[in-house]
Coordinates of C-alpha atoms in Angstrom, one line a residue:
Chain V
M1 CA 147.9 93.1 105.2
F2 CA 150.8 95.5 106.1
L3 CA 151.3 93.6 109.3
L4 CA 151.6 90.3 107.4
K5 CA 154.2 92.0 105.1
L6 CA 156.0 93.1 108.2
S7 CA 155.9 89.5 109.4
M8 CA 158.0 88.4 106.5
R9 CA 160.9 90.5 107.9
S10 CA 162.6 87.6 109.6
W11 CA 162.5 85.7 106.2
K12 CA 164.0 88.7 104.5
I13 CA 166.8 89.3 107.0
A14 CA 167.8 85.6 107.6
P15 CA 166.2 83.4 105.0
W16 CA 168.6 80.5 105.3
S17 CA 168.3 80.5 109.1
Q18 CA 164.5 80.4 108.8
F19 CA 164.6 77.7 106.2
L20 CA 167.0 75.5 108.3
S21 CA 164.9 76.1 111.4
S22 CA 161.9 74.9 109.4
L23 CA 163.8 71.8 108.3
V24 CA 164.9 71.0 111.9
V25 CA 161.3 71.5 113.1
G26 CA 160.0 69.3 110.3
F27 CA 162.6 66.6 111.1
L28 CA 161.6 66.6 114.8
L29 CA 157.9 66.6 113.9
L30 CA 158.6 63.6 111.7
L31 CA 160.4 61.8 114.5
L32 CA 157.7 62.7 116.9
G33 CA 155.1 61.3 114.5
F34 CA 157.1 58.2 113.8
L35 CA 157.6 57.4 117.5
F36 CA 153.9 58.1 118.3
F37 CA 152.9 55.8 115.4
L38 CA 155.3 53.1 116.5
Q39 CA 154.2 53.1 120.2
K40 CA 150.6 53.2 119.0
S41 CA 151.2 50.1 116.8
L42 CA 153.1 48.4 119.6
T43 CA 150.0 48.8 121.8
S44 CA 148.0 46.7 119.4
V45 CA 150.8 44.2 119.1
V46 CA 151.1 43.8 122.8
S47 CA 147.4 43.4 123.2
R48 CA 147.4 40.8 120.4
L49 CA 150.3 38.9 122.1
E50 CA 148.6 39.2 125.5
R51 CA 145.3 38.0 124.3
Q52 CA 146.2 35.3 121.8
Q53 CA 146.2 31.7 123.3
V54 CA 146.8 28.3 121.9
L55 CA 144.5 25.6 123.2
F56 CA 145.2 21.8 122.8
V57 CA 141.9 20.0 123.0
Y58 CA 142.6 16.3 123.6
I59 CA 140.0 13.8 122.3
K60 CA 138.9 10.8 124.4
N61 CA 140.2 7.4 123.2
T62 CA 136.7 6.1 123.0
V63 CA 135.6 8.6 120.5
P64 CA 135.9 7.4 116.9
D65 CA 138.2 9.3 114.5
Q66 CA 135.5 11.8 113.2
K67 CA 137.7 14.6 112.0
T68 CA 135.0 16.7 110.2
F69 CA 132.4 16.3 112.9
L70 CA 134.6 17.4 115.7
V71 CA 136.2 20.3 113.9
E72 CA 132.9 21.7 112.8
K73 CA 131.5 21.3 116.4
L74 CA 134.4 23.3 117.8
K75 CA 134.3 25.9 115.1
S76 CA 130.6 26.5 115.8
L77 CA 131.5 27.0 119.5
V78 CA 134.5 29.3 119.2
G79 CA 133.6 31.4 116.1
P80 CA 135.1 32.1 112.7
H81 CA 138.2 34.0 113.9
V82 CA 139.9 31.1 115.6
T83 CA 142.3 28.8 113.7
V84 CA 141.4 25.1 114.1
Q85 CA 143.8 22.3 113.3
W86 CA 143.0 18.6 113.5
M87 CA 145.8 16.4 114.7
G88 CA 144.6 12.8 114.4
T89 CA 146.8 9.7 114.7
S90 CA 147.9 9.9 111.1
E91 CA 148.7 13.7 111.3
V92 CA 150.7 13.2 114.5
L93 CA 152.7 10.3 113.0
A94 CA 153.3 12.3 109.8
S95 CA 154.7 15.1 111.9
L96 CA 157.4 12.9 113.3
K97 CA 160.8 13.2 111.5
E98 CA 162.4 9.9 112.6
T99 CA 161.0 7.1 110.5
E100 CA 162.0 4.3 112.9
L101 CA 160.2 5.9 115.8
R102 CA 157.2 6.5 113.6
E103 CA 157.0 2.9 112.5
Q104 CA 157.4 1.6 116.1
L105 CA 154.6 3.9 117.3
Q106 CA 152.4 3.0 114.5
A107 CA 152.9 -0.7 115.3
L108 CA 152.1 -0.1 119.0
D109 CA 149.1 2.1 118.2
T110 CA 147.3 -0.8 116.4
E111 CA 147.3 -2.7 119.7
I112 CA 146.5 0.1 122.1
Q113 CA 145.7 3.6 121.2
L114 CA 148.9 5.2 122.3
I115 CA 149.0 8.4 120.2
P116 CA 146.9 11.2 121.6
R117 CA 144.5 12.9 119.2
F118 CA 144.0 16.6 119.7
I119 CA 142.7 19.7 118.0
A120 CA 144.9 22.8 118.2
L121 CA 142.9 26.1 118.5
G122 CA 144.6 29.5 118.1
G123 CA 142.9 32.7 119.1
V124 CA 141.3 34.6 122.0
F125 CA 139.1 32.6 124.3
S126 CA 137.0 33.7 127.2
R127 CA 136.6 31.6 130.3
A128 CA 133.1 30.7 129.4
I129 CA 134.1 29.3 126.0
L130 CA 136.9 27.3 127.7
D131 CA 134.4 25.8 130.1
Q132 CA 132.1 24.9 127.2
I133 CA 134.9 23.2 125.4
K134 CA 135.8 21.2 128.5
A135 CA 132.2 20.2 128.9
L136 CA 132.0 18.5 125.5
P137 CA 131.5 14.7 125.8
E138 CA 134.2 14.0 123.2
V139 CA 136.8 16.1 125.0
D140 CA 139.2 14.4 127.4
S141 CA 141.2 17.5 128.6
V142 CA 142.2 21.0 127.5
E143 CA 145.6 22.5 127.8
S144 CA 146.4 26.2 127.4
L145 CA 149.7 27.5 126.2
K146 CA 150.8 31.1 126.8
D147 CA 154.4 31.1 125.7
R148 CA 154.2 34.6 124.3
S149 CA 154.0 36.4 127.6
S150 CA 157.7 37.1 127.7
A151 CA 157.7 38.6 124.2
A152 CA 154.7 40.7 125.2
G153 CA 156.6 41.9 128.3
A154 CA 159.6 43.0 126.1
F155 CA 157.2 44.9 123.8
V156 CA 155.6 46.6 126.8
M157 CA 159.1 47.7 127.9
L158 CA 159.9 49.0 124.4
R159 CA 156.6 50.9 124.3
W160 CA 157.5 52.7 127.6
I161 CA 161.0 53.6 126.2
L162 CA 159.3 55.0 123.1
R163 CA 156.9 57.0 125.2
V164 CA 159.7 58.5 127.3
L165 CA 161.5 59.3 124.0
L166 CA 158.3 60.8 122.6
V167 CA 158.0 63.2 125.6
G168 CA 161.7 64.1 125.4
I169 CA 161.5 64.9 121.7
F170 CA 158.3 66.9 122.3
C171 CA 160.1 69.0 125.0
V172 CA 163.1 69.5 122.7
L173 CA 160.8 70.6 119.9
S174 CA 158.9 73.0 122.2
L175 CA 162.0 74.5 123.5
G176 CA 163.6 74.8 120.1
F177 CA 160.4 76.4 118.8
F178 CA 160.4 78.9 121.6
Q179 CA 164.0 79.8 120.9
I180 CA 163.2 80.3 117.2
A181 CA 160.2 82.4 118.1
Q182 CA 162.2 84.5 120.5
M183 CA 164.8 85.2 117.8
N184 CA 162.0 86.1 115.3
A185 CA 160.3 88.3 117.9
S186 CA 163.5 90.2 118.5
F187 CA 163.6 91.1 114.8
Y188 CA 160.5 93.2 115.3
R189 CA 161.6 95.0 118.5
D190 CA 161.8 98.4 116.8
C191 CA 158.5 97.9 114.9
L192 CA 156.7 97.1 118.2
D193 CA 157.7 100.6 119.5
I194 CA 156.6 102.2 116.3
L195 CA 153.3 100.3 116.2
A196 CA 152.7 101.1 119.9
F197 CA 153.5 104.7 119.3
W198 CA 151.0 105.0 116.5
G199 CA 148.3 103.6 118.8
G200 CA 148.4 99.9 117.8
A201 CA 146.4 97.7 120.2
Q202 CA 148.1 94.9 122.0
K203 CA 146.7 92.2 119.7
I204 CA 148.3 94.1 116.8
L205 CA 151.7 94.0 118.4
F206 CA 151.4 90.2 118.6
V207 CA 150.8 89.8 114.8
P208 CA 154.4 90.0 113.4
G209 CA 156.0 87.6 115.9
V210 CA 153.2 85.1 115.9
F211 CA 152.8 85.0 112.1
S212 CA 156.6 84.6 111.5
S213 CA 156.8 81.7 114.0
F214 CA 153.6 80.2 112.6
L215 CA 155.3 80.2 109.1
V216 CA 158.3 78.3 110.4
G217 CA 156.0 75.8 112.1
L218 CA 153.8 75.4 109.0
L219 CA 156.8 75.0 106.7
G220 CA 158.3 72.4 109.0
G221 CA 154.9 70.7 109.2
L222 CA 154.7 70.7 105.4
F223 CA 158.1 69.1 105.2
A224 CA 157.1 66.4 107.7
L225 CA 153.8 65.9 105.8
V226 CA 155.6 65.3 102.5
V227 CA 158.2 62.9 103.9
W228 CA 155.7 61.1 106.0
W229 CA 153.3 60.7 103.0
V230 CA 156.0 59.5 100.6
G231 CA 157.6 57.2 103.2
S232 CA 154.3 55.7 104.2
C233 CA 153.2 55.1 100.6
F234 CA 156.6 53.4 100.0
V235 CA 156.1 51.1 103.0
L236 CA 152.6 50.4 101.9
Q237 CA 153.7 49.4 98.4
H238 CA 156.9 47.5 99.4
G239 CA 155.7 46.3 102.8
A240 CA 156.9 42.8 102.2
F241 CA 160.6 43.9 102.3
F242 CA 160.2 45.5 105.7
M243 CA 160.7 43.6 108.9
L244 CA 158.3 46.1 110.4
K245 CA 155.4 44.6 108.4
G246 CA 153.0 43.2 110.9
I247 CA 153.9 45.7 113.5
F248 CA 152.8 48.8 111.6
V249 CA 149.2 49.0 110.9
L250 CA 149.4 51.2 107.8
E251 CA 146.3 52.2 106.0
P252 CA 146.0 54.9 103.3
R253 CA 143.4 56.7 105.4
L254 CA 145.6 56.6 108.5
V255 CA 148.6 57.9 106.5
G256 CA 146.5 60.9 105.2
I257 CA 145.1 61.8 108.6
S258 CA 148.5 61.5 110.4
S259 CA 150.4 63.6 107.8
V260 CA 147.8 66.4 107.9
F261 CA 147.9 66.2 111.7
L262 CA 151.7 66.6 111.7
C263 CA 151.4 69.7 109.5
C264 CA 148.7 71.2 111.7
L265 CA 150.8 70.4 114.8
G266 CA 153.7 72.3 113.3
G267 CA 151.6 75.4 112.6
L268 CA 149.9 75.2 116.0
M269 CA 153.2 74.9 117.9
G270 CA 154.6 77.8 115.9
M271 CA 151.7 79.9 116.8
I272 CA 151.8 79.1 120.5
A273 CA 155.6 79.7 120.6
G274 CA 155.0 83.0 118.7
V275 CA 152.4 84.1 121.2
L276 CA 154.6 83.3 124.2
S277 CA 157.7 85.0 122.8
S278 CA 155.8 88.1 121.6
W279 CA 154.2 88.2 125.0
T280 CA 157.6 88.3 126.7
Q281 CA 158.7 91.2 124.4
I282 CA 155.4 93.1 124.9
R283 CA 155.3 92.5 128.7
N284 CA 158.7 94.2 129.1
M285 CA 157.6 97.1 126.9
D286 CA 157.1 100.5 128.6
Y287 CA 154.1 102.1 126.9
F288 CA 155.0 105.4 128.4
K289 CA 158.5 105.4 127.2
V290 CA 158.7 104.5 123.5
V291 CA 162.1 104.5 121.8
L292 CA 161.5 105.7 118.2
Chain C
M1 CA 134.0 122.7 125.1
P2 CA 133.5 119.0 124.2
F3 CA 136.2 117.3 122.3
C4 CA 136.1 113.8 121.0
L5 CA 138.9 111.4 120.6
F6 CA 137.2 108.9 118.3
R7 CA 135.6 106.7 120.9
E8 CA 135.9 108.9 124.0
C9 CA 134.7 112.5 124.3
V10 CA 136.4 114.7 126.8
I11 CA 135.6 118.3 127.9
L12 CA 138.5 120.6 127.4
N13 CA 138.7 123.4 129.9
Q14 CA 136.8 126.6 129.4
W15 CA 139.7 128.2 127.5
G16 CA 139.9 125.2 125.0
V17 CA 143.4 124.3 126.1
M18 CA 144.7 121.2 124.2
I19 CA 148.2 121.0 125.6
A20 CA 149.1 122.3 129.1
L21 CA 152.6 122.0 130.6
K22 CA 153.0 123.0 134.2
G23 CA 156.5 123.2 135.8
V24 CA 157.9 120.6 133.4
S25 CA 161.6 119.7 133.9
K26 CA 163.7 117.1 132.2
W27 CA 167.1 115.9 133.1
Y28 CA 169.1 112.9 132.0
V29 CA 171.6 111.0 134.2
N30 CA 174.9 112.9 134.7
Q31 CA 173.7 115.8 132.5
P32 CA 172.5 119.3 133.2
R33 CA 168.8 120.1 133.1
V34 CA 167.5 120.2 129.5
L35 CA 164.2 121.7 130.5
D36 CA 163.7 123.7 133.7
Q37 CA 160.2 124.5 135.0
V38 CA 158.7 125.0 131.6
S39 CA 155.0 126.0 131.6
F40 CA 152.7 127.0 128.7
D41 CA 149.4 126.2 127.1
V42 CA 148.4 125.6 123.5
K43 CA 144.7 126.1 122.6
Q44 CA 142.8 123.8 120.3
G45 CA 143.5 124.8 116.7
G46 CA 146.6 126.8 117.7
F47 CA 150.0 126.9 116.0
L48 CA 153.2 127.1 118.0
Y49 CA 156.8 127.3 116.8
V50 CA 159.3 125.9 119.1
L51 CA 162.6 127.7 118.6
G52 CA 166.0 127.4 120.1
G53 CA 169.6 126.7 119.4
T54 CA 171.2 123.2 119.1
G55 CA 170.8 121.4 122.4
A56 CA 168.3 123.9 123.7
G57 CA 165.8 121.0 124.5
K58 CA 163.4 121.4 121.6
S59 CA 163.4 117.7 120.8
S60 CA 163.1 116.7 124.4
L61 CA 160.1 119.0 124.8
L62 CA 158.4 117.6 121.7
R63 CA 159.0 114.0 122.7
I64 CA 157.4 114.8 126.1
I65 CA 154.4 116.3 124.5
A66 CA 154.2 113.5 122.0
T67 CA 153.9 111.0 124.9
Q68 CA 157.2 109.4 123.8
E69 CA 158.9 110.0 127.1
P70 CA 157.8 111.2 130.6
P71 CA 159.0 114.5 132.1
S72 CA 161.4 114.2 135.1
S73 CA 159.0 116.5 137.1
G74 CA 155.9 118.6 136.4
T75 CA 152.7 117.7 134.7
V76 CA 151.7 117.4 131.0
S77 CA 148.1 117.4 130.0
L78 CA 146.9 116.4 126.5
F79 CA 143.3 116.7 125.4
G80 CA 142.4 117.3 129.0
Y81 CA 144.2 114.1 130.3
D82 CA 147.1 114.3 132.7
L83 CA 149.6 112.0 131.0
A84 CA 151.0 110.9 134.4
R85 CA 147.7 109.4 135.4
V86 CA 146.2 107.9 132.1
Q87 CA 145.6 104.2 131.6
V88 CA 147.4 102.5 128.7
S89 CA 144.1 102.3 126.8
T90 CA 143.6 106.0 127.1
L91 CA 147.2 106.6 126.1
R92 CA 146.6 104.5 123.0
T93 CA 143.5 106.6 122.2
I94 CA 145.5 109.9 122.6
R95 CA 148.3 108.5 120.4
R96 CA 145.7 107.7 117.7
A97 CA 144.8 111.4 117.6
L98 CA 148.5 112.5 117.3
G99 CA 150.6 113.0 114.2
F100 CA 154.2 113.0 115.4
I101 CA 157.0 113.7 113.0
P102 CA 160.2 112.8 114.9
Q103 CA 163.6 114.1 113.9
N104 CA 164.8 110.5 113.1
V105 CA 161.6 109.9 111.1
A106 CA 161.0 106.4 112.5
L107 CA 159.8 104.7 109.3
I108 CA 159.7 100.9 109.2
P109 CA 162.6 100.2 106.8
D110 CA 161.4 97.1 105.1
L111 CA 158.0 98.4 104.2
S112 CA 157.3 100.6 101.2
V113 CA 156.5 104.3 101.4
Y114 CA 152.9 103.6 100.7
D115 CA 152.7 100.7 103.3
N116 CA 154.3 102.9 106.0
I117 CA 151.6 105.5 105.5
A118 CA 148.8 103.0 105.1
L119 CA 149.9 101.1 108.2
S120 CA 149.9 104.2 110.3
V121 CA 146.4 105.1 109.0
S122 CA 145.1 101.7 109.8
L123 CA 146.3 102.0 113.4
A124 CA 144.6 105.4 113.8
G125 CA 141.2 103.8 114.2
Q126 CA 138.2 102.8 112.1
K127 CA 136.9 106.3 111.7
V128 CA 140.1 107.5 110.1
L129 CA 140.6 104.3 108.1
A130 CA 137.1 104.7 106.6
S131 CA 137.7 108.3 105.6
V132 CA 141.2 108.0 104.2
S133 CA 141.2 106.5 100.8
Q134 CA 144.1 105.2 98.6
S135 CA 143.7 108.3 96.4
K136 CA 144.0 110.6 99.5
I137 CA 147.4 109.0 100.2
S138 CA 148.4 109.3 96.6
E139 CA 147.4 113.0 96.7
L140 CA 149.6 113.6 99.7
L141 CA 152.5 111.7 98.0
H142 CA 152.0 113.8 94.9
G143 CA 152.0 117.0 96.9
L144 CA 155.4 116.1 98.5
G145 CA 157.0 115.0 95.2
L146 CA 157.0 111.3 96.3
E147 CA 154.6 109.8 93.8
D148 CA 157.3 107.9 91.9
R149 CA 158.8 106.6 95.2
R150 CA 155.5 105.1 96.3
Y151 CA 156.7 101.5 96.1
A152 CA 160.3 102.2 97.2
L153 CA 161.3 100.6 100.5
A154 CA 161.8 103.1 103.2
R155 CA 165.4 102.1 103.8
T156 CA 166.3 103.2 100.2
L157 CA 165.0 106.8 100.7
S158 CA 167.3 109.8 101.2
G159 CA 167.1 111.8 104.4
G160 CA 164.9 114.5 102.8
E161 CA 162.6 111.9 101.2
S162 CA 162.2 110.1 104.6
Q163 CA 161.3 113.3 106.3
R164 CA 158.6 114.0 103.7
V165 CA 157.2 110.5 104.1
A166 CA 157.1 111.0 107.8
V167 CA 155.1 114.2 107.2
A168 CA 152.8 112.4 104.8
R169 CA 152.3 109.7 107.3
A170 CA 151.4 112.1 110.0
L171 CA 149.0 114.1 107.8
A172 CA 147.3 111.0 106.4
R173 CA 146.1 110.1 109.9
K174 CA 144.0 113.3 110.0
P175 CA 145.3 114.0 113.5
E176 CA 143.9 116.5 116.0
L177 CA 147.5 117.5 116.9
I178 CA 150.6 117.5 114.8
I179 CA 154.0 117.7 116.5
A180 CA 156.8 118.1 114.0
D181 CA 160.4 118.1 115.0
E182 CA 162.3 120.0 112.3
P183 CA 160.5 118.4 109.4
T184 CA 162.2 120.8 106.9
G185 CA 165.8 120.2 108.3
A186 CA 166.9 118.0 105.4
Q187 CA 164.8 119.4 102.7
D188 CA 165.6 121.2 99.4
R189 CA 164.1 124.7 99.3
Q190 CA 161.5 123.5 96.7
Y191 CA 160.0 121.1 99.1
V192 CA 160.2 123.3 102.2
W193 CA 157.3 125.4 101.0
S194 CA 155.2 122.5 99.6
L195 CA 155.6 120.8 103.0
M196 CA 154.7 124.0 104.9
E197 CA 151.8 124.5 102.6
L198 CA 150.4 121.1 103.6
L199 CA 150.9 121.8 107.3
M200 CA 149.2 125.2 107.0
K201 CA 146.3 123.5 105.1
A202 CA 145.9 121.1 107.9
H203 CA 146.1 123.9 110.4
K204 CA 143.4 125.8 108.6
A205 CA 141.2 122.7 108.8
G206 CA 141.5 122.9 112.5
T207 CA 144.5 120.8 113.4
T208 CA 146.7 122.1 116.2
I209 CA 150.3 122.2 115.2
I210 CA 153.6 122.4 117.2
L211 CA 156.6 122.9 115.0
A212 CA 160.2 122.9 116.0
T213 CA 162.4 124.5 113.4
H214 CA 165.8 126.2 112.8
D215 CA 164.5 127.9 109.7
R216 CA 164.2 131.6 110.3
E217 CA 162.7 132.1 106.9
I218 CA 159.7 130.0 107.8
V219 CA 159.2 131.8 111.1
R220 CA 159.5 135.2 109.4
R221 CA 157.1 134.4 106.5
L222 CA 154.4 132.5 108.5
R223 CA 154.1 134.5 111.7
K224 CA 152.6 132.5 114.5
Q225 CA 153.1 132.1 118.3
C226 CA 156.6 131.1 119.4
A227 CA 158.0 129.2 122.3
V228 CA 161.7 130.2 122.5
L229 CA 163.9 127.8 124.5
K230 CA 167.1 129.1 126.1
G231 CA 169.0 127.6 129.0
G232 CA 166.1 125.2 129.7
H233 CA 163.6 128.0 130.2
V234 CA 160.9 128.9 127.7
T235 CA 159.6 132.4 126.7
I236 CA 156.3 132.6 124.8
E237 CA 156.2 135.3 122.1
E238 CA 153.0 136.1 120.3
S239 CA 154.2 137.1 116.9
A240 CA 157.7 138.4 116.4
C241 CA 160.1 135.6 117.4
F242 CA 163.8 136.2 118.2
Y243 CA 166.3 133.7 119.5

């Protein structure tokens, strides 16, 4: 208890410095959390882009215009998560903007079946499914479109940049934490001699430095927790206004876990920095020559 | 004679010597010798005044005995341990059995009077911690006229008050050996005797005491063995002390 009281010395001597340090730590934790979350979300975006295909299944001319039958047949083959769009003669013609061209094509199509009929499928397809579709008697040919690969590549690059930034900010945060902890440990230099002189064990000498740095980390973590929580709730409620919607996978459960994680990370980093900086002080201490 | 330092029991030599100095010298860089070949013993339960003029080396001698600094040459044994050869863990155990009252008092300025004493007690080991209650500390504070300063921060105390707190802190630990460096130096006369009364009470209970003082009145009234320091040398006088 007395040691914990002693641990508050840095807050008594330099309260604003400690408070500002906590804010900076909190901001960096927030940035760290945001970047981590962003790169994590990008991973799922990249995987979605890499895996999503568009298939054009062309129907043989000999097959009658049986929209419902063909769509249902393909749906049963590919499963419920795939989008299926029928593009029969009338739908293809309707999609043409130029009326003249449409009329000419319609006129020609009555003589020979000129306009191809196809079904567009959007989703993830395995090679086996693709082979099964190709083997259907009504299917003439299948074309696959993968025009999102360049976008996926750009996102992969962005994800790597974010990861490098993440490591950089983590290093800055760790170094900053160590500096703060060193400063805090120096506040207790005289006390360490007194405690050592009164027979305090080494673990006791660690307490003031470790606890004071833990407090800075915990306060920073709490600051990050509050901002992260409020910010996430705002994005969840007003997600439609954000361009980031669709990239971020925000769920209330995830917001809760990540904000608590940020807080714990702050406290843990503070504790580790406190142990390291106190250790550097205690290591240099001469037990046989105490300056009282 | 077996002697236990809380967890470790040691055997003091056949004469029950608690402190033994042999040929101890101390010098600082670019300064003359403060102590020159000082040798003497203090038995368990003994009382020794350390006397001498300003700069005679009283504080240096006491700091060496209190394990605060090593001698430049010679050997110092405490509780049967040669201080030059002890492990850090043993040194820690020895320090837990000490009650040192340094001249500069060495209180933790941002803790209260009570917390300073209680912290020191909590560091003295489980056995002491279990036997020293809150009321025991209050009793000590009352005896030294500090009961109304109980919650005052150490940095707000006067010189005399700080010295009394340092005495209370040392006594509260129930040490085997008290080393006091001029504890009455900054005291009003009314507190000098209440302070000496507490020290004598501890001595009667078996605590060994080494007391450095300038106060001739104390030495005259409470006659004990004296170590008189002059020119770095020490002379042991059994009862009548002159310096």
